[in-house]
Amino acid sequence: MRSTPARALGIAFALTASFMIVEAVGGVISNSLALLSDAGHMLSDAGALALALAAQRMAERPRTRERTFGFRRAETLAALANAAALAASAVLVVVEALRRLAEPQEVAGGWMLGVATVGLAVNLASAWVLSRGRTNVNVRAALAHVLADAAGSVAAMAAGAAVAWLGWTWADAASSLLISVLIALASWRLVRAATRVLMEAAPAGLDVHELERTIRETRGVADVHDLHAWRIEEGFDAVTVHVVLMPGAHGVEVAAEVSSRIHEVHGIQHVTVQPEAPSRESELVPVSALTRRASRP
C-alpha cells in the first residue's frame, strides 16, 4: 500500500469532489435530473478515491492482539456501505425519471449542456492524472470509476443539447435512466468485490487448480491437501497449504521452495506452508539420528 501514488489520488479526489458540488448546484438551477444523477455518480467516484486514500492510511496502522491482520478490512466494509448508498440513489433516480417521463418538466438545456461539458473535462483531467506514472490495483479501480462518470457526462451533454436545440425535455429523464444504470453497475461491482473478500473466496484472477499444480510440481512434494487461498484486502492475497514430503526431503527446504514458486508463478507473497512427513514411518530420519551424526568428530 505504501507504493500507492497518494498525490495523484489526492488531486483526482479534489477535482471530482469539487465539481460534484458544482454539478449538483447546476442541476438544481437548471432543474436537470441528469445533472443531479451524474452528481450522484461523481459522489461515488469521490468515495472510491477517498477509500483508496484511506486504505493507505489504515494499512499503515499496526496490528493488535485482537486484529492480527491490522485494519485492512476497513476498506472492504466502507466499500459495502458505499455500494448500499449507490444502490439507493440509483433507485431514487429511476423513480424520479419515470415520473418526469410521465409529466415532463421545463429544463434549462443551455445550463445543462454547459455544466455537463465542464464535468467531462474534469473527469478526463482526473483520468489523465491517475493514468500517469506508477499505478496499482486501487488506482486502476478509481480510474475505471472516473471513466464511467465521463460516460455519464457525455450522456448529460447529449441530453442538454437535445433539450436546448430540439426542445426534447424528455431527454433529460431518459439520460438520467442511462446514468442510473451506470450507478447500479458501479454498485454491483463494489458489492461483488467486497463480498468475495468478506466470504474469503479465492482472489479474482487466481486459478486454484493452477495453484495446486504449481505446488505439486515443486521438488520434494509428494501430495497436497488443505489448500486455501483468500484475499485480506485489495493487493494482499494469502495462501496456506499442507504438503506431504517425499522420502528424504527436508521440510524447511521444501516449504521455502513452495513459497518461492507460488510467489514467482502467481505473485502471492503471504504464503504459509505446513510440511508433513511421508506416510511410511520407516522412511523418516529421526531427529536423534541427526543429532548423533552432527556430534561425531
PDB file of C-alpha atoms in Angstrom:
ATOM      1  CA  MET A   1       0.000   0.000   0.000  1.00  0.00           C
ATOM      2  CA  ARG A   2       2.919   2.329   0.543  1.00  0.00           C
ATOM      3  CA  SER A   3       3.511   2.326  -3.229  1.00  0.00           C
ATOM      4  CA  THR A   4       0.112   3.918  -3.870  1.00  0.00           C
ATOM      5  CA  PRO A   5       0.607   7.271  -5.653  1.00  0.00           C
ATOM      6  CA  ALA A   6      -1.265   9.235  -2.995  1.00  0.00           C
ATOM      7  CA  ARG A   7      -0.586  12.566  -4.676  1.00  0.00           C
ATOM      8  CA  ALA A   8      -2.372  11.518  -7.883  1.00  0.00           C
ATOM      9  CA  LEU A   9      -5.285  10.120  -5.888  1.00  0.00           C
ATOM     10  CA  GLY A  10      -5.471  13.326  -3.861  1.00  0.00           C
ATOM     11  CA  ILE A  11      -5.557  15.536  -6.959  1.00  0.00           C
ATOM     12  CA  ALA A  12      -8.230  13.386  -8.613  1.00  0.00           C
ATOM     13  CA  PHE A  13     -10.282  13.405  -5.409  1.00  0.00           C
ATOM     14  CA  ALA A  14     -10.086  17.209  -5.128  1.00  0.00           C
ATOM     15  CA  LEU A  15     -11.156  17.660  -8.756  1.00  0.00           C
ATOM     16  CA  THR A  16     -14.011  15.165  -8.507  1.00  0.00           C
ATOM     17  CA  ALA A  17     -15.365  16.306  -5.127  1.00  0.00           C
ATOM     18  CA  SER A  18     -15.188  19.985  -6.070  1.00  0.00           C
ATOM     19  CA  PHE A  19     -17.023  19.593  -9.351  1.00  0.00           C
ATOM     20  CA  MET A  20     -19.559  17.272  -7.771  1.00  0.00           C
ATOM     21  CA  ILE A  21     -20.794  20.278  -5.769  1.00  0.00           C
ATOM     22  CA  VAL A  22     -20.801  22.461  -8.888  1.00  0.00           C
ATOM     23  CA  GLU A  23     -22.778  19.869 -10.835  1.00  0.00           C
ATOM     24  CA  ALA A  24     -25.315  19.443  -8.024  1.00  0.00           C
ATOM     25  CA  VAL A  25     -25.865  23.218  -7.886  1.00  0.00           C
ATOM     26  CA  GLY A  26     -26.130  23.343 -11.678  1.00  0.00           C
ATOM     27  CA  GLY A  27     -28.688  20.526 -11.584  1.00  0.00           C
ATOM     28  CA  VAL A  28     -30.837  22.456  -9.117  1.00  0.00           C
ATOM     29  CA  ILE A  29     -30.610  25.693 -11.114  1.00  0.00           C
ATOM     30  CA  SER A  30     -31.387  24.020 -14.456  1.00  0.00           C
ATOM     31  CA  ASN A  31     -33.925  21.588 -12.949  1.00  0.00           C
ATOM     32  CA  SER A  32     -31.978  18.800 -14.661  1.00  0.00           C
ATOM     33  CA  LEU A  33     -32.335  15.327 -13.212  1.00  0.00           C
ATOM     34  CA  ALA A  34     -29.496  14.151 -15.461  1.00  0.00           C
ATOM     35  CA  LEU A  35     -27.066  16.584 -13.839  1.00  0.00           C
ATOM     36  CA  LEU A  36     -28.249  15.665 -10.343  1.00  0.00           C
ATOM     37  CA  SER A  37     -27.910  11.938 -11.050  1.00  0.00           C
ATOM     38  CA  ASP A  38     -24.469  12.494 -12.591  1.00  0.00           C
ATOM     39  CA  ALA A  39     -23.515  14.433  -9.469  1.00  0.00           C
ATOM     40  CA  GLY A  40     -24.513  11.337  -7.520  1.00  0.00           C
ATOM     41  CA  HIS A  41     -22.285   9.280  -9.793  1.00  0.00           C
ATOM     42  CA  MET A  42     -19.420  11.683  -9.122  1.00  0.00           C
ATOM     43  CA  LEU A  43     -20.114  11.212  -5.420  1.00  0.00           C
ATOM     44  CA  SER A  44     -19.440   7.508  -5.911  1.00  0.00           C
ATOM     45  CA  ASP A  45     -16.198   8.366  -7.709  1.00  0.00           C
ATOM     46  CA  ALA A  46     -15.166  10.667  -4.875  1.00  0.00           C
ATOM     47  CA  GLY A  47     -15.993   7.879  -2.444  1.00  0.00           C
ATOM     48  CA  ALA A  48     -13.864   5.406  -4.380  1.00  0.00           C
ATOM     49  CA  LEU A  49     -10.937   7.835  -4.413  1.00  0.00           C
ATOM     50  CA  ALA A  50     -11.360   8.588  -0.719  1.00  0.00           C
ATOM     51  CA  LEU A  51     -11.397   4.856   0.033  1.00  0.00           C
ATOM     52  CA  ALA A  52      -8.148   4.389  -1.875  1.00  0.00           C
ATOM     53  CA  LEU A  53      -6.563   7.190   0.152  1.00  0.00           C
ATOM     54  CA  ALA A  54      -7.995   5.919   3.438  1.00  0.00           C
ATOM     55  CA  ALA A  55      -6.803   2.391   2.674  1.00  0.00           C
ATOM     56  CA  GLN A  56      -3.216   3.597   2.569  1.00  0.00           C
ATOM     57  CA  ARG A  57      -3.585   5.248   5.964  1.00  0.00           C
ATOM     58  CA  MET A  58      -5.406   2.301   7.505  1.00  0.00           C
ATOM     59  CA  ALA A  59      -2.895  -0.210   6.153  1.00  0.00           C
ATOM     60  CA  GLU A  60      -0.094   1.644   7.922  1.00  0.00           C
ATOM     61  CA  ARG A  61      -1.733   1.243  11.335  1.00  0.00           C
ATOM     62  CA  PRO A  62      -0.063  -1.501  13.393  1.00  0.00           C
ATOM     63  CA  ARG A  63      -1.878  -4.726  14.077  1.00  0.00           C
ATOM     64  CA  THR A  64      -3.144  -5.517  17.558  1.00  0.00           C
ATOM     65  CA  ARG A  65      -3.610  -8.690  19.567  1.00  0.00           C
ATOM     66  CA  GLU A  66      -7.286  -8.739  18.609  1.00  0.00           C
ATOM     67  CA  ARG A  67      -6.728  -7.735  14.952  1.00  0.00           C
ATOM     68  CA  THR A  68      -3.763  -9.799  13.819  1.00  0.00           C
ATOM     69  CA  PHE A  69      -4.172  -8.591  10.235  1.00  0.00           C
ATOM     70  CA  GLY A  70      -4.497  -4.991  11.361  1.00  0.00           C
ATOM     71  CA  PHE A  71      -7.285  -2.824   9.946  1.00  0.00           C
ATOM     72  CA  ARG A  72      -7.031  -3.932   6.335  1.00  0.00           C
ATOM     73  CA  ARG A  73     -10.690  -4.947   6.005  1.00  0.00           C
ATOM     74  CA  ALA A  74     -11.867  -1.392   6.801  1.00  0.00           C
ATOM     75  CA  GLU A  75     -11.721  -0.554   3.090  1.00  0.00           C
ATOM     76  CA  THR A  76     -13.961  -3.517   2.262  1.00  0.00           C
ATOM     77  CA  LEU A  77     -16.560  -2.539   4.868  1.00  0.00           C
ATOM     78  CA  ALA A  78     -16.542   1.040   3.605  1.00  0.00           C
ATOM     79  CA  ALA A  79     -16.974  -0.227   0.041  1.00  0.00           C
ATOM     80  CA  LEU A  80     -20.087  -2.156   1.104  1.00  0.00           C
ATOM     81  CA  ALA A  81     -21.551   0.972   2.712  1.00  0.00           C
ATOM     82  CA  ASN A  82     -20.713   2.933  -0.429  1.00  0.00           C
ATOM     83  CA  ALA A  83     -22.409   0.306  -2.590  1.00  0.00           C
ATOM     84  CA  ALA A  84     -25.580   0.411  -0.484  1.00  0.00           C
ATOM     85  CA  ALA A  85     -25.754   4.195  -0.815  1.00  0.00           C
ATOM     86  CA  LEU A  86     -25.184   3.923  -4.576  1.00  0.00           C
ATOM     87  CA  ALA A  87     -27.949   1.361  -4.999  1.00  0.00           C
ATOM     88  CA  ALA A  88     -30.389   3.545  -3.077  1.00  0.00           C
ATOM     89  CA  SER A  89     -29.514   6.593  -5.166  1.00  0.00           C
ATOM     90  CA  ALA A  90     -29.966   4.610  -8.406  1.00  0.00           C
ATOM     91  CA  VAL A  91     -33.464   3.556  -7.321  1.00  0.00           C
ATOM     92  CA  LEU A  92     -34.390   7.155  -6.453  1.00  0.00           C
ATOM     93  CA  VAL A  93     -33.128   8.384  -9.829  1.00  0.00           C
ATOM     94  CA  VAL A  94     -35.174   5.739 -11.696  1.00  0.00           C
ATOM     95  CA  VAL A  95     -38.342   6.616  -9.777  1.00  0.00           C
ATOM     96  CA  GLU A  96     -37.923  10.345 -10.437  1.00  0.00           C
ATOM     97  CA  ALA A  97     -37.001   9.772 -14.094  1.00  0.00           C
ATOM     98  CA  LEU A  98     -40.137   7.704 -14.689  1.00  0.00           C
ATOM     99  CA  ARG A  99     -42.225  10.416 -13.023  1.00  0.00           C
ATOM    100  CA  ARG A 100     -40.705  13.066 -15.272  1.00  0.00           C
ATOM    101  CA  LEU A 101     -41.262  10.969 -18.371  1.00  0.00           C
ATOM    102  CA  ALA A 102     -44.937  10.798 -17.430  1.00  0.00           C
ATOM    103  CA  GLU A 103     -45.060  14.514 -16.531  1.00  0.00           C
ATOM    104  CA  PRO A 104     -42.342  16.412 -18.481  1.00  0.00           C
ATOM    105  CA  GLN A 105     -40.868  19.464 -16.748  1.00  0.00           C
ATOM    106  CA  GLU A 106     -39.085  22.533 -18.029  1.00  0.00           C
ATOM    107  CA  VAL A 107     -35.317  22.115 -18.132  1.00  0.00           C
ATOM    108  CA  ALA A 108     -32.677  24.770 -18.851  1.00  0.00           C
ATOM    109  CA  GLY A 109     -30.878  22.965 -21.662  1.00  0.00           C
ATOM    110  CA  GLY A 110     -28.130  25.554 -22.024  1.00  0.00           C
ATOM    111  CA  TRP A 111     -27.140  25.318 -18.378  1.00  0.00           C
ATOM    112  CA  MET A 112     -27.331  21.568 -18.558  1.00  0.00           C
ATOM    113  CA  LEU A 113     -25.072  21.351 -21.610  1.00  0.00           C
ATOM    114  CA  GLY A 114     -22.523  23.790 -20.206  1.00  0.00           C
ATOM    115  CA  VAL A 115     -22.198  22.129 -16.790  1.00  0.00           C
ATOM    116  CA  ALA A 116     -22.014  18.632 -18.314  1.00  0.00           C
ATOM    117  CA  THR A 117     -19.270  19.777 -20.716  1.00  0.00           C
ATOM    118  CA  VAL A 118     -17.170  21.116 -17.842  1.00  0.00           C
ATOM    119  CA  GLY A 119     -17.860  17.862 -15.990  1.00  0.00           C
ATOM    120  CA  LEU A 120     -16.495  15.837 -18.877  1.00  0.00           C
ATOM    121  CA  ALA A 121     -13.336  17.986 -18.864  1.00  0.00           C
ATOM    122  CA  VAL A 122     -12.898  17.447 -15.116  1.00  0.00           C
ATOM    123  CA  ASN A 123     -13.344  13.683 -15.467  1.00  0.00           C
ATOM    124  CA  LEU A 124     -10.831  13.485 -18.291  1.00  0.00           C
ATOM    125  CA  ALA A 125      -8.362  15.567 -16.272  1.00  0.00           C
ATOM    126  CA  SER A 126      -8.764  13.205 -13.314  1.00  0.00           C
ATOM    127  CA  ALA A 127      -8.284  10.197 -15.594  1.00  0.00           C
ATOM    128  CA  TRP A 128      -5.117  11.761 -17.022  1.00  0.00           C
ATOM    129  CA  VAL A 129      -3.695  12.344 -13.532  1.00  0.00           C
ATOM    130  CA  LEU A 130      -4.484   8.784 -12.438  1.00  0.00           C
ATOM    131  CA  SER A 131      -3.048   7.192 -15.575  1.00  0.00           C
ATOM    132  CA  ARG A 132       0.320   8.913 -15.298  1.00  0.00           C
ATOM    133  CA  GLY A 133       3.286   7.291 -13.577  1.00  0.00           C
ATOM    134  CA  ARG A 134       3.125   4.299 -11.264  1.00  0.00           C
ATOM    135  CA  THR A 135      -0.275   2.689 -10.678  1.00  0.00           C
ATOM    136  CA  ASN A 136      -1.659  -0.195  -8.664  1.00  0.00           C
ATOM    137  CA  VAL A 137      -4.980  -2.003  -8.449  1.00  0.00           C
ATOM    138  CA  ASN A 138      -6.556   0.730  -6.284  1.00  0.00           C
ATOM    139  CA  VAL A 139      -5.636   3.398  -8.813  1.00  0.00           C
ATOM    140  CA  ARG A 140      -6.923   1.307 -11.723  1.00  0.00           C
ATOM    141  CA  ALA A 141     -10.238   0.793  -9.920  1.00  0.00           C
ATOM    142  CA  ALA A 142     -10.521   4.538  -9.256  1.00  0.00           C
ATOM    143  CA  LEU A 143      -9.665   5.222 -12.903  1.00  0.00           C
ATOM    144  CA  ALA A 144     -12.484   2.913 -14.005  1.00  0.00           C
ATOM    145  CA  HIS A 145     -14.902   4.895 -11.810  1.00  0.00           C
ATOM    146  CA  VAL A 146     -13.764   8.192 -13.314  1.00  0.00           C
ATOM    147  CA  LEU A 147     -14.065   6.933 -16.891  1.00  0.00           C
ATOM    148  CA  ALA A 148     -17.562   5.618 -16.190  1.00  0.00           C
ATOM    149  CA  ASP A 149     -18.506   9.043 -14.871  1.00  0.00           C
ATOM    150  CA  ALA A 150     -17.072  10.603 -18.026  1.00  0.00           C
ATOM    151  CA  ALA A 151     -19.564   8.469 -19.954  1.00  0.00           C
ATOM    152  CA  GLY A 152     -22.304   9.852 -17.709  1.00  0.00           C
ATOM    153  CA  SER A 153     -21.197  13.392 -18.524  1.00  0.00           C
ATOM    154  CA  VAL A 154     -21.394  12.605 -22.246  1.00  0.00           C
ATOM    155  CA  ALA A 155     -24.959  11.342 -21.744  1.00  0.00           C
ATOM    156  CA  ALA A 156     -25.863  14.536 -19.872  1.00  0.00           C
ATOM    157  CA  MET A 157     -24.282  16.632 -22.655  1.00  0.00           C
ATOM    158  CA  ALA A 158     -26.327  14.827 -25.299  1.00  0.00           C
ATOM    159  CA  ALA A 159     -29.497  15.357 -23.271  1.00  0.00           C
ATOM    160  CA  GLY A 160     -28.655  19.034 -22.756  1.00  0.00           C
ATOM    161  CA  ALA A 161     -28.142  19.531 -26.487  1.00  0.00           C
ATOM    162  CA  ALA A 162     -31.437  17.764 -27.235  1.00  0.00           C
ATOM    163  CA  VAL A 163     -33.285  19.987 -24.752  1.00  0.00           C
ATOM    164  CA  ALA A 164     -31.612  23.235 -25.850  1.00  0.00           C
ATOM    165  CA  TRP A 165     -31.783  22.754 -29.632  1.00  0.00           C
ATOM    166  CA  LEU A 166     -34.740  20.392 -30.169  1.00  0.00           C
ATOM    167  CA  GLY A 167     -36.887  21.084 -27.136  1.00  0.00           C
ATOM    168  CA  TRP A 168     -36.926  17.424 -26.132  1.00  0.00           C
ATOM    169  CA  THR A 169     -37.417  17.846 -22.379  1.00  0.00           C
ATOM    170  CA  TRP A 170     -37.916  14.082 -22.048  1.00  0.00           C
ATOM    171  CA  ALA A 171     -34.241  13.618 -22.994  1.00  0.00           C
ATOM    172  CA  ASP A 172     -33.250  14.771 -19.500  1.00  0.00           C
ATOM    173  CA  ALA A 173     -35.207  11.933 -17.855  1.00  0.00           C
ATOM    174  CA  ALA A 174     -34.037   9.406 -20.467  1.00  0.00           C
ATOM    175  CA  SER A 175     -30.418  10.405 -19.864  1.00  0.00           C
ATOM    176  CA  SER A 176     -30.994  10.027 -16.125  1.00  0.00           C
ATOM    177  CA  LEU A 177     -32.108   6.436 -16.664  1.00  0.00           C
ATOM    178  CA  LEU A 178     -28.865   5.711 -18.512  1.00  0.00           C
ATOM    179  CA  ILE A 179     -26.800   7.293 -15.751  1.00  0.00           C
ATOM    180  CA  SER A 180     -28.733   5.297 -13.128  1.00  0.00           C
ATOM    181  CA  VAL A 181     -27.671   2.133 -14.967  1.00  0.00           C
ATOM    182  CA  LEU A 182     -24.030   3.231 -14.676  1.00  0.00           C
ATOM    183  CA  ILE A 183     -24.550   3.888 -10.955  1.00  0.00           C
ATOM    184  CA  ALA A 184     -26.168   0.468 -10.482  1.00  0.00           C
ATOM    185  CA  LEU A 185     -23.299  -1.257 -12.302  1.00  0.00           C
ATOM    186  CA  ALA A 186     -20.763   0.543 -10.107  1.00  0.00           C
ATOM    187  CA  SER A 187     -22.733  -0.526  -7.032  1.00  0.00           C
ATOM    188  CA  TRP A 188     -22.880  -4.150  -8.188  1.00  0.00           C
ATOM    189  CA  ARG A 189     -19.133  -4.254  -8.845  1.00  0.00           C
ATOM    190  CA  LEU A 190     -18.446  -2.918  -5.348  1.00  0.00           C
ATOM    191  CA  VAL A 191     -20.820  -5.433  -3.728  1.00  0.00           C
ATOM    192  CA  ARG A 192     -19.350  -8.345  -5.689  1.00  0.00           C
ATOM    193  CA  ALA A 193     -15.750  -7.408  -4.879  1.00  0.00           C
ATOM    194  CA  ALA A 194     -16.467  -6.722  -1.203  1.00  0.00           C
ATOM    195  CA  THR A 195     -18.485  -9.922  -0.793  1.00  0.00           C
ATOM    196  CA  ARG A 196     -15.696 -12.025  -2.288  1.00  0.00           C
ATOM    197  CA  VAL A 197     -13.286 -10.582   0.257  1.00  0.00           C
ATOM    198  CA  LEU A 198     -15.608 -10.986   3.253  1.00  0.00           C
ATOM    199  CA  MET A 199     -16.553 -14.548   2.243  1.00  0.00           C
ATOM    200  CA  GLU A 200     -12.829 -15.292   1.804  1.00  0.00           C
ATOM    201  CA  ALA A 201     -13.263 -16.554  -1.737  1.00  0.00           C
ATOM    202  CA  ALA A 202     -10.225 -17.212  -3.884  1.00  0.00           C
ATOM    203  CA  PRO A 203      -8.774 -13.943  -5.212  1.00  0.00           C
ATOM    204  CA  ALA A 204     -10.224 -12.852  -8.541  1.00  0.00           C
ATOM    205  CA  GLY A 205      -7.968 -13.954 -11.371  1.00  0.00           C
ATOM    206  CA  LEU A 206      -6.345 -16.775  -9.401  1.00  0.00           C
ATOM    207  CA  ASP A 207      -6.873 -20.281 -10.795  1.00  0.00           C
ATOM    208  CA  VAL A 208      -6.794 -22.552  -7.735  1.00  0.00           C
ATOM    209  CA  HIS A 209      -6.213 -25.638  -9.911  1.00  0.00           C
ATOM    210  CA  GLU A 210      -3.122 -23.991 -11.402  1.00  0.00           C
ATOM    211  CA  LEU A 211      -2.002 -23.019  -7.910  1.00  0.00           C
ATOM    212  CA  GLU A 212      -2.274 -26.616  -6.760  1.00  0.00           C
ATOM    213  CA  ARG A 213      -0.389 -27.780  -9.841  1.00  0.00           C
ATOM    214  CA  THR A 214       2.418 -25.332  -9.079  1.00  0.00           C
ATOM    215  CA  ILE A 215       2.724 -26.762  -5.560  1.00  0.00           C
ATOM    216  CA  ARG A 216       2.596 -30.407  -6.714  1.00  0.00           C
ATOM    217  CA  GLU A 217       5.334 -29.781  -9.282  1.00  0.00           C
ATOM    218  CA  THR A 218       7.686 -28.400  -6.640  1.00  0.00           C
ATOM    219  CA  ARG A 219      10.619 -30.646  -5.807  1.00  0.00           C
ATOM    220  CA  GLY A 220      10.124 -32.701  -2.657  1.00  0.00           C
ATOM    221  CA  VAL A 221       6.302 -32.513  -2.662  1.00  0.00           C
ATOM    222  CA  ALA A 222       4.503 -35.873  -2.730  1.00  0.00           C
ATOM    223  CA  ASP A 223       0.961 -34.693  -2.028  1.00  0.00           C
ATOM    224  CA  VAL A 224      -1.090 -31.574  -1.215  1.00  0.00           C
ATOM    225  CA  HIS A 225      -4.135 -31.030   0.987  1.00  0.00           C
ATOM    226  CA  ASP A 226      -5.928 -28.260   2.927  1.00  0.00           C
ATOM    227  CA  LEU A 227      -5.083 -25.670   0.285  1.00  0.00           C
ATOM    228  CA  HIS A 228      -6.686 -22.299   1.000  1.00  0.00           C
ATOM    229  CA  ALA A 229      -6.346 -19.042  -0.934  1.00  0.00           C
ATOM    230  CA  TRP A 230      -8.133 -15.831   0.026  1.00  0.00           C
ATOM    231  CA  ARG A 231      -7.859 -12.067  -0.034  1.00  0.00           C
ATOM    232  CA  ILE A 232      -7.276  -9.992   3.094  1.00  0.00           C
ATOM    233  CA  GLU A 233      -7.722  -6.763   1.145  1.00  0.00           C
ATOM    234  CA  GLU A 234      -7.062  -5.458  -2.359  1.00  0.00           C
ATOM    235  CA  GLY A 235      -3.414  -6.212  -3.105  1.00  0.00           C
ATOM    236  CA  PHE A 236      -2.912  -8.561  -0.130  1.00  0.00           C
ATOM    237  CA  ASP A 237      -3.597 -12.202  -1.056  1.00  0.00           C
ATOM    238  CA  ALA A 238      -2.728 -15.129   1.179  1.00  0.00           C
ATOM    239  CA  VAL A 239      -2.236 -18.890   0.762  1.00  0.00           C
ATOM    240  CA  THR A 240      -1.970 -21.701   3.300  1.00  0.00           C
ATOM    241  CA  VAL A 241      -1.283 -25.315   2.365  1.00  0.00           C
ATOM    242  CA  HIS A 242      -0.201 -28.657   3.836  1.00  0.00           C
ATOM    243  CA  VAL A 243       2.341 -30.577   1.762  1.00  0.00           C
ATOM    244  CA  VAL A 244       3.353 -34.211   2.253  1.00  0.00           C
ATOM    245  CA  LEU A 245       7.089 -34.634   1.772  1.00  0.00           C
ATOM    246  CA  MET A 246       8.766 -37.126  -0.500  1.00  0.00           C
ATOM    247  CA  PRO A 247      11.092 -39.626   1.230  1.00  0.00           C
ATOM    248  CA  GLY A 248      14.350 -37.932   2.154  1.00  0.00           C
ATOM    249  CA  ALA A 249      13.067 -34.394   1.509  1.00  0.00           C
ATOM    250  CA  HIS A 250      13.770 -31.707   4.088  1.00  0.00           C
ATOM    251  CA  GLY A 251      10.643 -29.946   5.349  1.00  0.00           C
ATOM    252  CA  VAL A 252      12.206 -26.499   5.748  1.00  0.00           C
ATOM    253  CA  GLU A 253      13.728 -26.565   2.267  1.00  0.00           C
ATOM    254  CA  VAL A 254      10.507 -27.786   0.634  1.00  0.00           C
ATOM    255  CA  ALA A 255       8.430 -25.164   2.452  1.00  0.00           C
ATOM    256  CA  ALA A 256      10.782 -22.422   1.284  1.00  0.00           C
ATOM    257  CA  GLU A 257      10.722 -23.772  -2.289  1.00  0.00           C
ATOM    258  CA  VAL A 258       6.899 -23.931  -2.339  1.00  0.00           C
ATOM    259  CA  SER A 259       6.634 -20.336  -1.073  1.00  0.00           C
ATOM    260  CA  SER A 260       9.139 -19.167  -3.670  1.00  0.00           C
ATOM    261  CA  ARG A 261       7.333 -20.938  -6.509  1.00  0.00           C
ATOM    262  CA  ILE A 262       3.927 -19.526  -5.525  1.00  0.00           C
ATOM    263  CA  HIS A 263       5.389 -16.039  -5.391  1.00  0.00           C
ATOM    264  CA  GLU A 264       7.165 -16.485  -8.722  1.00  0.00           C
ATOM    265  CA  VAL A 265       4.259 -18.016 -10.657  1.00  0.00           C
ATOM    266  CA  HIS A 266       1.209 -16.422  -9.016  1.00  0.00           C
ATOM    267  CA  GLY A 267       2.624 -13.256  -7.428  1.00  0.00           C
ATOM    268  CA  ILE A 268       1.426 -14.092  -3.891  1.00  0.00           C
ATOM    269  CA  GLN A 269       3.849 -13.227  -1.110  1.00  0.00           C
ATOM    270  CA  HIS A 270       1.923 -14.143   2.065  1.00  0.00           C
ATOM    271  CA  VAL A 271       2.311 -17.950   1.984  1.00  0.00           C
ATOM    272  CA  THR A 272       2.222 -20.393   4.889  1.00  0.00           C
ATOM    273  CA  VAL A 273       3.379 -23.967   4.198  1.00  0.00           C
ATOM    274  CA  GLN A 274       2.954 -26.854   6.659  1.00  0.00           C
ATOM    275  CA  PRO A 275       5.266 -29.743   5.700  1.00  0.00           C
ATOM    276  CA  GLU A 276       4.180 -33.238   6.754  1.00  0.00           C
ATOM    277  CA  ALA A 277       6.192 -36.432   6.966  1.00  0.00           C
ATOM    278  CA  PRO A 278       5.810 -39.263   4.420  1.00  0.00           C
ATOM    279  CA  SER A 279       3.169 -41.836   5.237  1.00  0.00           C
ATOM    280  CA  ARG A 280       5.661 -44.640   5.951  1.00  0.00           C
ATOM    281  CA  GLU A 281       7.476 -44.035   9.215  1.00  0.00           C
ATOM    282  CA  SER A 282      10.390 -46.214   8.100  1.00  0.00           C
ATOM    283  CA  GLU A 283      11.316 -43.545   5.586  1.00  0.00           C
ATOM    284  CA  LEU A 284      11.642 -40.846   8.258  1.00  0.00           C
ATOM    285  CA  VAL A 285      15.012 -39.707   9.555  1.00  0.00           C
ATOM    286  CA  PRO A 286      14.747 -39.450  13.371  1.00  0.00           C
ATOM    287  CA  VAL A 287      15.940 -36.200  14.910  1.00  0.00           C
ATOM    288  CA  SER A 288      18.053 -38.198  17.387  1.00  0.00           C
ATOM    289  CA  ALA A 289      19.955 -39.751  14.498  1.00  0.00           C
ATOM    290  CA  LEU A 290      20.674 -36.328  13.036  1.00  0.00           C
ATOM    291  CA  THR A 291      21.890 -35.150  16.451  1.00  0.00           C
ATOM    292  CA  ARG A 292      24.250 -38.125  16.844  1.00  0.00           C
ATOM    293  CA  ARG A 293      25.518 -37.641  13.284  1.00  0.00           C
ATOM    294  CA  ALA A 294      26.228 -33.949  13.893  1.00  0.00           C
ATOM    295  CA  SER A 295      28.074 -34.696  17.183  1.00  0.00           C
ATOM    296  CA  ARG A 296      30.561 -37.134  15.618  1.00  0.00           C
ATOM    297  CA  PRO A 297      34.094 -35.750  15.110  1.00  0.00           C
TER     298      PRO A 297
END
